[in-house]
PDB file of C-alpha atoms in Angstrom:
ATOM      1  CA  MET A 254       0.000   0.000   0.000  1.00 47.00           C
ATOM      2  CA  THR A 255       1.209   3.521  -0.768  1.00 47.00           C
ATOM      3  CA  ALA A 256       0.828   6.281   1.793  1.00 50.00           C
ATOM      4  CA  PRO A 257      -1.237   9.342   0.820  1.00 50.00           C
ATOM      5  CA  SER A 258       0.745  12.304  -0.436  1.00 51.00           C
ATOM      6  CA  PRO A 259       1.627  14.701   2.399  1.00 53.00           C
ATOM      7  CA  ASP A 260       1.291  18.435   2.454  1.00 50.00           C
ATOM      8  CA  PRO A 261       4.873  19.777   2.604  1.00 46.00           C
ATOM      9  CA  ALA A 262       3.596  22.927   4.249  1.00 45.00           C
ATOM     10  CA  ARG A 263       2.836  20.936   7.386  1.00 46.00           C
ATOM     11  CA  ALA A 264       6.506  20.047   7.756  1.00 45.00           C
ATOM     12  CA  ARG A 265       7.472  23.699   7.555  1.00 43.00           C
ATOM     13  CA  GLY A 266       4.467  24.993   9.442  1.00 41.00           C
ATOM     14  CA  GLY A 267       4.517  26.985  12.629  1.00 42.00           C
ATOM     15  CA  ASP A 268       2.711  24.760  15.111  1.00 51.00           C
ATOM     16  CA  GLY A 269       5.752  24.727  17.415  1.00 61.00           C
ATOM     17  CA  ASP A 270       6.930  21.146  16.836  1.00 71.00           C
ATOM     18  CA  PRO A 271      10.159  20.380  14.948  1.00 82.00           C
ATOM     19  CA  PRO A 272       9.562  19.265  11.333  1.00 86.00           C
ATOM     20  CA  TYR A 273      10.573  15.664  12.029  1.00 85.00           C
ATOM     21  CA  LEU A 274       7.929  15.362  14.755  1.00 87.00           C
ATOM     22  CA  ARG A 275       5.246  16.766  12.446  1.00 87.00           C
ATOM     23  CA  ILE A 276       6.219  14.253   9.742  1.00 90.00           C
ATOM     24  CA  ALA A 277       6.180  11.420  12.273  1.00 86.00           C
ATOM     25  CA  ALA A 278       2.783  12.586  13.546  1.00 85.00           C
ATOM     26  CA  ASP A 279       1.350  12.565  10.023  1.00 88.00           C
ATOM     27  CA  ILE A 280       2.537   8.981   9.412  1.00 89.00           C
ATOM     28  CA  ARG A 281       1.281   8.028  12.871  1.00 85.00           C
ATOM     29  CA  ARG A 282      -2.185   9.348  11.924  1.00 82.00           C
ATOM     30  CA  GLN A 283      -2.141   7.258   8.756  1.00 84.00           C
ATOM     31  CA  ILE A 284      -1.372   4.175  10.839  1.00 82.00           C
ATOM     32  CA  ALA A 285      -4.099   5.012  13.375  1.00 79.00           C
ATOM     33  CA  THR A 286      -6.749   5.513  10.685  1.00 75.00           C
ATOM     34  CA  GLY A 287      -5.809   2.344   8.814  1.00 75.00           C
ATOM     35  CA  ALA A 288      -4.446   4.159   5.767  1.00 80.00           C
ATOM     36  CA  LEU A 289      -1.242   2.285   6.550  1.00 83.00           C
ATOM     37  CA  ARG A 290      -1.768  -1.217   7.897  1.00 81.00           C
ATOM     38  CA  PRO A 291       0.597  -3.730   9.558  1.00 83.00           C
ATOM     39  CA  GLY A 292       3.155  -4.874   6.992  1.00 80.00           C
ATOM     40  CA  ASP A 293       2.681  -1.842   4.711  1.00 82.00           C
ATOM     41  CA  ARG A 294       5.819   0.070   3.771  1.00 83.00           C
ATOM     42  CA  VAL A 295       6.078   3.561   5.174  1.00 86.00           C
ATOM     43  CA  PRO A 296       7.714   6.308   3.104  1.00 87.00           C
ATOM     44  CA  SER A 297      11.487   5.962   2.858  1.00 83.00           C
ATOM     45  CA  ALA A 298      13.852   8.723   3.948  1.00 80.00           C
ATOM     46  CA  ARG A 299      14.384   9.607   0.293  1.00 79.00           C
ATOM     47  CA  GLN A 300      10.645   9.785  -0.358  1.00 84.00           C
ATOM     48  CA  ILE A 301      10.069  11.928   2.730  1.00 88.00           C
ATOM     49  CA  THR A 302      12.881  14.225   1.636  1.00 83.00           C
ATOM     50  CA  ARG A 303      11.286  14.648  -1.768  1.00 83.00           C
ATOM     51  CA  ASP A 304       7.634  14.884  -0.695  1.00 85.00           C
ATOM     52  CA  TRP A 305       8.064  17.077   2.369  1.00 87.00           C
ATOM     53  CA  GLY A 306      10.908  19.246   1.127  1.00 85.00           C
ATOM     54  CA  VAL A 307      13.148  18.540   4.132  1.00 84.00           C
ATOM     55  CA  ALA A 308      16.729  17.391   4.605  1.00 82.00           C
ATOM     56  CA  VAL A 309      17.681  13.710   4.742  1.00 78.00           C
ATOM     57  CA  ALA A 310      18.650  14.097   8.412  1.00 78.00           C
ATOM     58  CA  THR A 311      15.138  15.346   9.219  1.00 84.00           C
ATOM     59  CA  ALA A 312      13.542  12.428   7.380  1.00 82.00           C
ATOM     60  CA  THR A 313      15.820   9.975   9.171  1.00 81.00           C
ATOM     61  CA  LYS A 314      14.879  11.427  12.575  1.00 83.00           C
ATOM     62  CA  ALA A 315      11.185  11.107  11.734  1.00 85.00           C
ATOM     63  CA  LEU A 316      11.583   7.426  10.864  1.00 85.00           C
ATOM     64  CA  ALA A 317      13.664   6.846  13.996  1.00 83.00           C
ATOM     65  CA  ALA A 318      10.907   8.409  16.131  1.00 83.00           C
ATOM     66  CA  LEU A 319       8.353   5.987  14.661  1.00 86.00           C
ATOM     67  CA  ARG A 320      10.624   3.003  15.323  1.00 83.00           C
ATOM     68  CA  GLN A 321      11.290   4.090  18.886  1.00 79.00           C
ATOM     69  CA  ALA A 322       7.544   4.329  19.430  1.00 79.00           C
ATOM     70  CA  GLY A 323       7.196   0.731  18.261  1.00 81.00           C
ATOM     71  CA  LEU A 324       5.025   1.706  15.286  1.00 84.00           C
ATOM     72  CA  THR A 325       7.432   0.549  12.588  1.00 87.00           C
ATOM     73  CA  THR A 326      10.187  -1.987  12.124  1.00 82.00           C
ATOM     74  CA  VAL A 327      12.918  -2.643   9.562  1.00 77.00           C
ATOM     75  CA  VAL A 328      12.557  -5.684   7.309  1.00 70.00           C
ATOM     76  CA  PRO A 329      15.768  -6.533   5.377  1.00 58.00           C
ATOM     77  CA  GLY A 330      15.247  -6.329   1.631  1.00 53.00           C
ATOM     78  CA  VAL A 331      11.896  -4.566   2.095  1.00 62.00           C
ATOM     79  CA  GLY A 332      12.480  -1.418   4.120  1.00 69.00           C
ATOM     80  CA  THR A 333      10.608   0.145   7.027  1.00 80.00           C
ATOM     81  CA  VAL A 334       7.119  -1.269   7.495  1.00 83.00           C
ATOM     82  CA  VAL A 335       4.262  -0.791   9.928  1.00 86.00           C
ATOM     83  CA  SER A 336       4.628  -3.123  12.892  1.00 81.00           C
ATOM     84  CA  GLY A 337       2.093  -5.872  13.431  1.00 69.00           C
ATOM     85  CA  ALA A 338      -0.314  -6.163  16.325  1.00 45.00           C
ATOM     86  CA  PRO A 339       1.475  -5.726  19.681  1.00 39.00           C
ATOM     87  CA  THR A 340       2.531  -8.953  21.312  1.00 39.00           C
ATOM     88  CA  ALA A 341       3.852  -9.719  24.733  1.00 41.00           C
ATOM     89  CA  PRO A 342       7.534  -8.779  24.849  1.00 44.00           C
ATOM     90  CA  PRO A 343       9.913 -11.717  25.066  1.00 46.00           C
ATOM     91  CA  THR A 344      11.308 -12.464  28.485  1.00 48.00           C
ATOM     92  CA  ALA A 345      14.943 -13.047  29.274  1.00 49.00           C
ATOM     93  CA  ARG A 346      14.072 -16.731  29.733  1.00 51.00           C
ATOM     94  CA  GLY A 347      12.647 -17.079  26.205  1.00 69.00           C
ATOM     95  CA  LEU A 348      15.185 -14.902  24.423  1.00 80.00           C
ATOM     96  CA  THR A 349      18.316 -16.386  22.851  1.00 85.00           C
ATOM     97  CA  ARG A 350      21.598 -14.773  21.906  1.00 87.00           C
ATOM     98  CA  ALA A 351      21.086 -15.980  18.327  1.00 88.00           C
ATOM     99  CA  GLU A 352      17.858 -13.922  18.123  1.00 88.00           C
ATOM    100  CA  ILE A 353      19.688 -10.845  19.369  1.00 89.00           C
ATOM    101  CA  VAL A 354      22.498 -11.319  16.846  1.00 90.00           C
ATOM    102  CA  THR A 355      20.011 -11.849  14.005  1.00 90.00           C
ATOM    103  CA  VAL A 356      18.166  -8.608  14.797  1.00 89.00           C
ATOM    104  CA  ALA A 357      21.449  -6.683  15.087  1.00 91.00           C
ATOM    105  CA  THR A 358      22.696  -8.102  11.779  1.00 91.00           C
ATOM    106  CA  ASN A 359      19.437  -7.263  10.008  1.00 89.00           C
ATOM    107  CA  LEU A 360      19.664  -3.687  11.297  1.00 87.00           C
ATOM    108  CA  ALA A 361      23.262  -3.348  10.110  1.00 87.00           C
ATOM    109  CA  ASP A 362      22.380  -4.772   6.687  1.00 86.00           C
ATOM    110  CA  ALA A 363      19.379  -2.448   6.252  1.00 82.00           C
ATOM    111  CA  GLU A 364      20.589   0.813   7.824  1.00 82.00           C
ATOM    112  CA  GLY A 365      24.352   0.552   8.225  1.00 82.00           C
ATOM    113  CA  PHE A 366      26.468  -0.430  11.197  1.00 86.00           C
ATOM    114  CA  ALA A 367      25.984   2.945  12.903  1.00 84.00           C
ATOM    115  CA  ALA A 368      22.356   1.969  13.543  1.00 84.00           C
ATOM    116  CA  VAL A 369      23.402  -0.941  15.774  1.00 87.00           C
ATOM    117  CA  SER A 370      23.620  -0.508  19.526  1.00 86.00           C
ATOM    118  CA  PRO A 371      22.417  -2.605  22.482  1.00 87.00           C
ATOM    119  CA  ARG A 372      19.725  -0.030  23.165  1.00 86.00           C
ATOM    120  CA  ARG A 373      18.437  -0.025  19.568  1.00 87.00           C
ATOM    121  CA  VAL A 374      18.502  -3.819  19.306  1.00 87.00           C
ATOM    122  CA  ALA A 375      16.628  -4.109  22.606  1.00 85.00           C
ATOM    123  CA  ALA A 376      14.005  -1.673  21.302  1.00 83.00           C
ATOM    124  CA  GLU A 377      13.545  -3.750  18.143  1.00 83.00           C
ATOM    125  CA  LEU A 378      13.030  -6.832  20.315  1.00 83.00           C
ATOM    126  CA  GLY A 379      10.640  -5.018  22.660  1.00 80.00           C
ATOM    127  CA  ILE A 380      12.761  -5.656  25.749  1.00 81.00           C
ATOM    128  CA  ALA A 381      14.749  -3.567  28.205  1.00 83.00           C
ATOM    129  CA  THR A 382      18.420  -2.987  27.448  1.00 85.00           C
ATOM    130  CA  ALA A 383      19.284  -4.583  30.782  1.00 85.00           C
ATOM    131  CA  THR A 384      17.511  -7.761  29.676  1.00 84.00           C
ATOM    132  CA  LEU A 385      19.561  -7.872  26.485  1.00 87.00           C
ATOM    133  CA  ARG A 386      22.806  -7.349  28.385  1.00 86.00           C
ATOM    134  CA  ARG A 387      22.230 -10.562  30.344  1.00 86.00           C
ATOM    135  CA  LEU A 388      22.980 -12.463  27.148  1.00 88.00           C
ATOM    136  CA  VAL A 389      25.216  -9.918  25.390  1.00 88.00           C
ATOM    137  CA  PRO A 390      27.053  -7.968  28.111  1.00 87.00           C
ATOM    138  CA  SER A 391      28.671  -5.288  25.934  1.00 86.00           C
ATOM    139  CA  GLU A 392      28.678  -3.707  22.489  1.00 87.00           C
ATOM    140  CA  ASP A 393      32.037  -5.349  21.734  1.00 88.00           C
ATOM    141  CA  ASP A 394      30.514  -8.706  22.636  1.00 89.00           C
ATOM    142  CA  LEU A 395      27.589  -8.042  20.296  1.00 90.00           C
ATOM    143  CA  ILE A 396      29.959  -7.133  17.443  1.00 91.00           C
ATOM    144  CA  LEU A 397      32.017 -10.286  17.989  1.00 92.00           C
ATOM    145  CA  HIS A 398      28.921 -12.500  17.811  1.00 92.00           C
ATOM    146  CA  MET A 399      27.732 -10.675  14.678  1.00 92.00           C
ATOM    147  CA  ILE A 400      31.098 -11.316  13.008  1.00 93.00           C
ATOM    148  CA  ASP A 401      31.090 -14.957  14.064  1.00 92.00           C
ATOM    149  CA  ALA A 402      27.523 -15.516  12.825  1.00 92.00           C
ATOM    150  CA  ALA A 403      28.374 -13.884   9.489  1.00 92.00           C
ATOM    151  CA  PHE A 404      31.328 -16.216   8.894  1.00 92.00           C
ATOM    152  CA  ALA A 405      29.236 -19.197   9.992  1.00 90.00           C
ATOM    153  CA  SER A 406      26.673 -18.350   7.302  1.00 87.00           C
ATOM    154  CA  ALA A 407      29.241 -18.884   4.503  1.00 86.00           C
ATOM    155  CA  PRO A 408      31.415 -21.883   5.420  1.00 86.00           C
ATOM    156  CA  LEU A 409      34.229 -22.971   3.137  1.00 89.00           C
ATOM    157  CA  PRO A 410      34.048 -26.425   1.488  1.00 89.00           C
ATOM    158  CA  PRO A 411      34.974 -29.209   3.960  1.00 86.00           C
ATOM    159  CA  ASN A 412      36.594 -31.127   1.088  1.00 87.00           C
ATOM    160  CA  PRO A 413      38.606 -28.523  -0.842  1.00 86.00           C
ATOM    161  CA  PRO A 414      39.700 -29.096  -4.443  1.00 89.00           C
ATOM    162  CA  ALA A 415      43.281 -29.827  -5.372  1.00 88.00           C
ATOM    163  CA  GLY A 416      45.716 -26.985  -5.999  1.00 92.00           C
ATOM    164  CA  TRP A 417      46.591 -23.980  -3.906  1.00 94.00           C
ATOM    165  CA  ARG A 418      45.448 -21.437  -6.512  1.00 94.00           C
ATOM    166  CA  LEU A 419      41.917 -22.758  -6.829  1.00 94.00           C
ATOM    167  CA  ARG A 420      41.630 -23.028  -3.052  1.00 94.00           C
ATOM    168  CA  LEU A 421      42.758 -19.449  -2.502  1.00 95.00           C
ATOM    169  CA  GLU A 422      40.432 -18.254  -5.244  1.00 95.00           C
ATOM    170  CA  ILE A 423      37.524 -19.987  -3.483  1.00 93.00           C
ATOM    171  CA  ALA A 424      38.547 -18.381  -0.179  1.00 94.00           C
ATOM    172  CA  GLY A 425      38.790 -14.918  -1.734  1.00 94.00           C
ATOM    173  CA  ARG A 426      35.456 -15.224  -3.529  1.00 93.00           C
ATOM    174  CA  ARG A 427      33.716 -16.576  -0.444  1.00 93.00           C
ATOM    175  CA  LEU A 428      35.000 -13.616   1.568  1.00 93.00           C
ATOM    176  CA  TRP A 429      33.891 -11.156  -1.138  1.00 92.00           C
ATOM    177  CA  THR A 430      30.415 -12.712  -1.212  1.00 90.00           C
ATOM    178  CA  LEU A 431      30.213 -12.372   2.557  1.00 91.00           C
ATOM    179  CA  PHE A 432      31.200  -8.707   2.406  1.00 91.00           C
ATOM    180  CA  ARG A 433      28.678  -8.049  -0.370  1.00 89.00           C
ATOM    181  CA  ARG A 434      25.962  -9.674   1.713  1.00 88.00           C
ATOM    182  CA  HIS A 435      26.931  -7.670   4.821  1.00 91.00           C
ATOM    183  CA  PRO A 436      28.489  -4.315   3.744  1.00 88.00           C
ATOM    184  CA  TRP A 437      29.190  -3.407   7.397  1.00 89.00           C
ATOM    185  CA  LEU A 438      31.423  -6.443   7.944  1.00 91.00           C
ATOM    186  CA  ALA A 439      34.599  -5.404   6.100  1.00 87.00           C
ATOM    187  CA  PRO A 440      35.185  -2.101   7.935  1.00 88.00           C
ATOM    188  CA  THR A 441      34.257  -3.775  11.230  1.00 88.00           C
ATOM    189  CA  LEU A 442      36.963  -6.444  10.939  1.00 86.00           C
ATOM    190  CA  SER A 443      40.448  -5.455  12.048  1.00 80.00           C
ATOM    191  CA  LEU A 444      43.547  -6.503  10.120  1.00 78.00           C
ATOM    192  CA  THR A 445      46.050  -5.634  12.860  1.00 76.00           C
ATOM    193  CA  ARG A 446      43.912  -6.543  15.907  1.00 78.00           C
ATOM    194  CA  PRO A 447      41.663  -9.337  14.645  1.00 74.00           C
ATOM    195  CA  GLN A 448      38.603 -10.165  16.717  1.00 77.00           C
ATOM    196  CA  PRO A 449      38.725 -13.687  18.258  1.00 82.00           C
ATOM    197  CA  SER A 450      35.891 -15.116  16.184  1.00 86.00           C
ATOM    198  CA  THR A 451      35.626 -18.916  16.194  1.00 88.00           C
ATOM    199  CA  ASN A 452      34.387 -19.130  12.622  1.00 90.00           C
ATOM    200  CA  GLY A 453      36.840 -16.462  11.529  1.00 90.00           C
ATOM    201  CA  ALA A 454      39.653 -18.650  12.900  1.00 90.00           C
ATOM    202  CA  LYS A 455      38.280 -21.586  10.888  1.00 92.00           C
ATOM    203  CA  TYR A 456      38.480 -19.432   7.749  1.00 92.00           C
ATOM    204  CA  LEU A 457      42.125 -18.620   8.562  1.00 92.00           C
ATOM    205  CA  GLU A 458      42.901 -22.315   9.106  1.00 92.00           C
ATOM    206  CA  TRP A 459      41.363 -23.196   5.734  1.00 93.00           C
ATOM    207  CA  VAL A 460      43.479 -20.601   3.924  1.00 93.00           C
ATOM    208  CA  LEU A 461      46.716 -21.667   5.629  1.00 95.00           C
ATOM    209  CA  SER A 462      46.109 -25.329   4.802  1.00 93.00           C
ATOM    210  CA  ALA A 463      45.315 -24.368   1.187  1.00 93.00           C
ATOM    211  CA  LEU A 464      49.059 -23.854   0.726  1.00 94.00           C
ATOM    212  CA  ASP A 465      49.945 -27.429   1.655  1.00 92.00           C
ATOM    213  CA  GLY A 466      52.312 -28.886  -0.931  1.00 90.00           C
ATOM    214  CA  THR A 467      53.987 -25.526  -1.608  1.00 93.00           C
ATOM    215  CA  PRO A 468      57.461 -24.594  -0.300  1.00 94.00           C
ATOM    216  CA  LEU A 469      56.020 -21.745   1.770  1.00 93.00           C
ATOM    217  CA  SER A 470      56.745 -21.695   5.485  1.00 92.00           C
ATOM    218  CA  LEU A 471      53.976 -21.066   8.015  1.00 93.00           C
ATOM    219  CA  HIS A 472      55.364 -17.527   8.312  1.00 92.00           C
ATOM    220  CA  ASP A 473      54.949 -16.957   4.562  1.00 93.00           C
ATOM    221  CA  ARG A 474      51.529 -18.605   4.544  1.00 94.00           C
ATOM    222  CA  MET A 475      50.322 -16.145   7.147  1.00 93.00           C
ATOM    223  CA  TYR A 476      51.512 -13.258   4.991  1.00 93.00           C
ATOM    224  CA  VAL A 477      49.664 -14.752   2.021  1.00 94.00           C
ATOM    225  CA  HIS A 478      46.499 -14.875   4.109  1.00 93.00           C
ATOM    226  CA  LEU A 479      46.943 -11.265   5.238  1.00 92.00           C
ATOM    227  CA  MET A 480      47.637 -10.138   1.669  1.00 93.00           C
ATOM    228  CA  LEU A 481      44.496 -11.867   0.346  1.00 94.00           C
ATOM    229  CA  PHE A 482      42.338 -10.740   3.255  1.00 92.00           C
ATOM    230  CA  GLY A 483      43.691  -7.197   3.026  1.00 92.00           C
ATOM    231  CA  TYR A 484      42.902  -6.962  -0.675  1.00 92.00           C
ATOM    232  CA  VAL A 485      39.332  -8.241  -0.384  1.00 93.00           C
ATOM    233  CA  ARG A 486      38.615  -6.263   2.779  1.00 92.00           C
ATOM    234  CA  GLY A 487      40.135  -3.076   1.363  1.00 90.00           C
ATOM    235  CA  LEU A 488      37.918  -3.128  -1.718  1.00 89.00           C
ATOM    236  CA  ALA A 489      34.878  -4.108   0.361  1.00 89.00           C
ATOM    237  CA  THR A 490      35.244  -1.125   2.703  1.00 87.00           C
ATOM    238  CA  THR A 491      33.746   0.984  -0.112  1.00 83.00           C
ATOM    239  CA  LEU A 492      30.462  -0.952  -0.039  1.00 81.00           C
ATOM    240  CA  GLU A 493      28.835   0.452   3.107  1.00 76.00           C
ATOM    241  CA  PRO A 494      29.636   4.142   2.361  1.00 74.00           C
ATOM    242  CA  GLU A 495      28.295   3.665  -1.170  1.00 71.00           C
ATOM    243  CA  ALA A 496      25.102   2.047   0.151  1.00 66.00           C
ATOM    244  CA  GLN A 497      24.660   4.979   2.542  1.00 68.00           C
ATOM    245  CA  ALA A 498      25.268   7.494  -0.255  1.00 66.00           C
ATOM    246  CA  GLU A 499      22.662   5.767  -2.435  1.00 65.00           C
ATOM    247  CA  ARG A 500      20.142   5.878   0.418  1.00 60.00           C
ATOM    248  CA  GLU A 501      20.744   9.595   0.902  1.00 63.00           C
ATOM    249  CA  THR A 502      20.978  10.733  -2.734  1.00 67.00           C
ATOM    250  CA  GLY A 503      18.886   8.176  -4.597  1.00 64.00           C
ATOM    251  CA  ILE A 504      21.544   7.713  -7.298  1.00 59.00           C
ATOM    252  CA  THR A 505      24.285   5.142  -7.834  1.00 61.00           C
ATOM    253  CA  GLY A 506      27.997   5.871  -7.983  1.00 56.00           C
ATOM    254  CA  ASN A 507      28.036   5.451 -11.760  1.00 57.00           C
ATOM    255  CA  GLU A 508      25.092   7.845 -12.095  1.00 59.00           C
ATOM    256  CA  TRP A 509      27.016  10.330  -9.960  1.00 52.00           C
ATOM    257  CA  MET A 510      30.053  10.016 -12.239  1.00 57.00           C
ATOM    258  CA  ASP A 511      27.869  10.317 -15.348  1.00 57.00           C
ATOM    259  CA  ALA A 512      26.545  13.568 -13.926  1.00 55.00           C
ATOM    260  CA  GLY A 513      30.067  14.985 -13.946  1.00 57.00           C
ATOM    261  CA  PHE A 514      31.358  13.887 -10.539  1.00 55.00           C
ATOM    262  CA  GLY A 515      28.803  16.000  -8.734  1.00 54.00           C
ATOM    263  CA  ASP A 516      29.305  18.844 -11.240  1.00 56.00           C
ATOM    264  CA  ALA A 517      32.906  19.228 -10.094  1.00 60.00           C
ATOM    265  CA  ALA A 518      35.338  21.033 -12.360  1.00 65.00           C
ATOM    266  CA  LEU A 519      38.115  18.877 -13.810  1.00 67.00           C
ATOM    267  CA  PRO A 520      41.662  19.807 -12.761  1.00 72.00           C
ATOM    268  CA  PRO A 521      43.999  21.099 -15.498  1.00 74.00           C
ATOM    269  CA  ASP A 522      46.451  18.949 -17.480  1.00 74.00           C
ATOM    270  CA  VAL A 523      44.737  15.560 -17.023  1.00 72.00           C
ATOM    271  CA  PRO A 524      44.195  14.408 -20.643  1.00 75.00           C
ATOM    272  CA  PHE A 525      43.702  10.731 -19.826  1.00 67.00           C
ATOM    273  CA  PHE A 526      41.204  11.580 -17.123  1.00 64.00           C
ATOM    274  CA  GLU A 527      39.350  13.830 -19.561  1.00 66.00           C
ATOM    275  CA  GLN A 528      39.160  10.954 -22.056  1.00 67.00           C
ATOM    276  CA  LEU A 529      37.864   8.665 -19.311  1.00 65.00           C
ATOM    277  CA  VAL A 530      35.143  11.135 -18.354  1.00 64.00           C
ATOM    278  CA  ALA A 531      34.146  11.449 -21.997  1.00 65.00           C
ATOM    279  CA  MET A 532      33.816   7.683 -22.445  1.00 62.00           C
ATOM    280  CA  GLU A 533      30.245   6.449 -22.580  1.00 63.00           C
ATOM    281  CA  ASP A 534      30.942   2.731 -22.191  1.00 62.00           C
ATOM    282  CA  PHE A 535      33.040   2.757 -19.009  1.00 58.00           C
ATOM    283  CA  GLU A 536      31.269   1.599 -15.887  1.00 68.00           C
ATOM    284  CA  LEU A 537      32.871   1.088 -12.503  1.00 70.00           C
ATOM    285  CA  ASP A 538      31.692  -2.412 -11.594  1.00 81.00           C
ATOM    286  CA  VAL A 539      33.105  -3.420  -8.198  1.00 84.00           C
ATOM    287  CA  ASP A 540      32.529  -7.126  -8.867  1.00 87.00           C
ATOM    288  CA  ARG A 541      34.484  -6.911 -12.110  1.00 89.00           C
ATOM    289  CA  LEU A 542      37.178  -4.925 -10.320  1.00 89.00           C
ATOM    290  CA  PHE A 543      37.341  -7.608  -7.634  1.00 91.00           C
ATOM    291  CA  ASP A 544      37.744 -10.354 -10.272  1.00 89.00           C
ATOM    292  CA  PHE A 545      40.496  -8.405 -12.022  1.00 92.00           C
ATOM    293  CA  GLY A 546      42.438  -7.725  -8.831  1.00 92.00           C
ATOM    294  CA  LEU A 547      42.091 -11.254  -7.454  1.00 94.00           C
ATOM    295  CA  SER A 548      43.441 -12.768 -10.680  1.00 93.00           C
ATOM    296  CA  ARG A 549      46.432 -10.412 -10.716  1.00 94.00           C
ATOM    297  CA  LEU A 550      47.160 -11.116  -7.052  1.00 94.00           C
ATOM    298  CA  LEU A 551      47.151 -14.874  -7.646  1.00 95.00           C
ATOM    299  CA  ASP A 552      49.312 -14.427 -10.779  1.00 94.00           C
ATOM    300  CA  GLY A 553      51.956 -12.675  -8.691  1.00 94.00           C
ATOM    301  CA  LEU A 554      51.726 -15.259  -5.921  1.00 94.00           C
ATOM    302  CA  ALA A 555      52.267 -18.044  -8.466  1.00 94.00           C
ATOM    303  CA  VAL A 556      55.586 -16.449  -9.458  1.00 94.00           C
ATOM    304  CA  PHE A 557      56.613 -16.134  -5.810  1.00 93.00           C
ATOM    305  CA  ILE A 558      55.779 -19.780  -5.023  1.00 92.00           C
ATOM    306  CA  THR A 559      57.642 -20.994  -8.112  1.00 91.00           C
ATOM    307  CA  ARG A 560      60.772 -19.072  -7.127  1.00 90.00           C
ATOM    308  CA  THR A 561      60.707 -20.102  -3.453  1.00 87.00           C
ATOM    309  CA  PRO A 562      63.102 -23.008  -2.754  1.00 84.00           C
ATOM    310  CA  ARG A 563      61.932 -25.815  -0.521  1.00 75.00           C
ATOM    311  CA  SER A 564      64.642 -25.020   2.007  1.00 61.00           C
ATOM    312  CA  ALA A 565      63.916 -21.300   2.104  1.00 47.00           C
ATOM    313  CA  PRO A 566      64.886 -19.923   5.528  1.00 49.00           C
ATOM    314  CA  ARG A 567      62.361 -17.974   7.544  1.00 51.00           C
ATOM    315  CA  PRO A 568      62.859 -14.236   6.936  1.00 51.00           C
TER     316      PRO A 568
END
């Protein structure tokens, strides 16, 4: 169901309430009168921005106010919808940590990692924050369980194929798929201070064992893992900011570039860049970029493995 068109003047009116509260009140009235029913999508932040003539931040605050009031909820892949009929809130006895982690992950997938906090997750579950903290004591603990659940959702093959290159390619592609599924995951993971995730450690073990039969020492194998992980993670850190930019602007990165890089003036003496801007068939496809980079990385590693003697000393 589509919500009735609002009157932008009400958002800018002079009734004393901030614009975001007036927008929230209008949507609340639509819910109360049945114009918006349980399960119906409410206007997105982009739609509110367009229809009410307000800033994205104002639209976001209006939607947050509705969620905090328990009138709406976020459904991954759908958006913000009207909540169903109120039910008895779950008790600490009936709640599981897996349920908490699932809600937190869904929030991060739909709204970005900044939306996740123990207080927000507790509100989505309809419980007190103190109740949630009995199962997930801290925000760091919640993040760790989110990371672990994400890796558990994409296990590597228990019986890997022969050959180090194919195994590493599988590992890299599995990691890229995981980051595409959860754009918040890549920037959340630390390269230099890795979180002690059980399933993350299993991924590391799989990659290290993929180099069995090569002359590489355990020391070198670890550097191969870090190189592969660093490449995939580095490229994937662009995914969440891009998703946020699309939510706020309503256009993709390629559409932004086609529009002249936000109407920015080109710097002088950049002939190749000027030719690139003028090209009509160039599209920045991150999946294609990932494929290109992964192949070149494995090409270089093949040369290194070939040139490494079996008795190579540890550096």
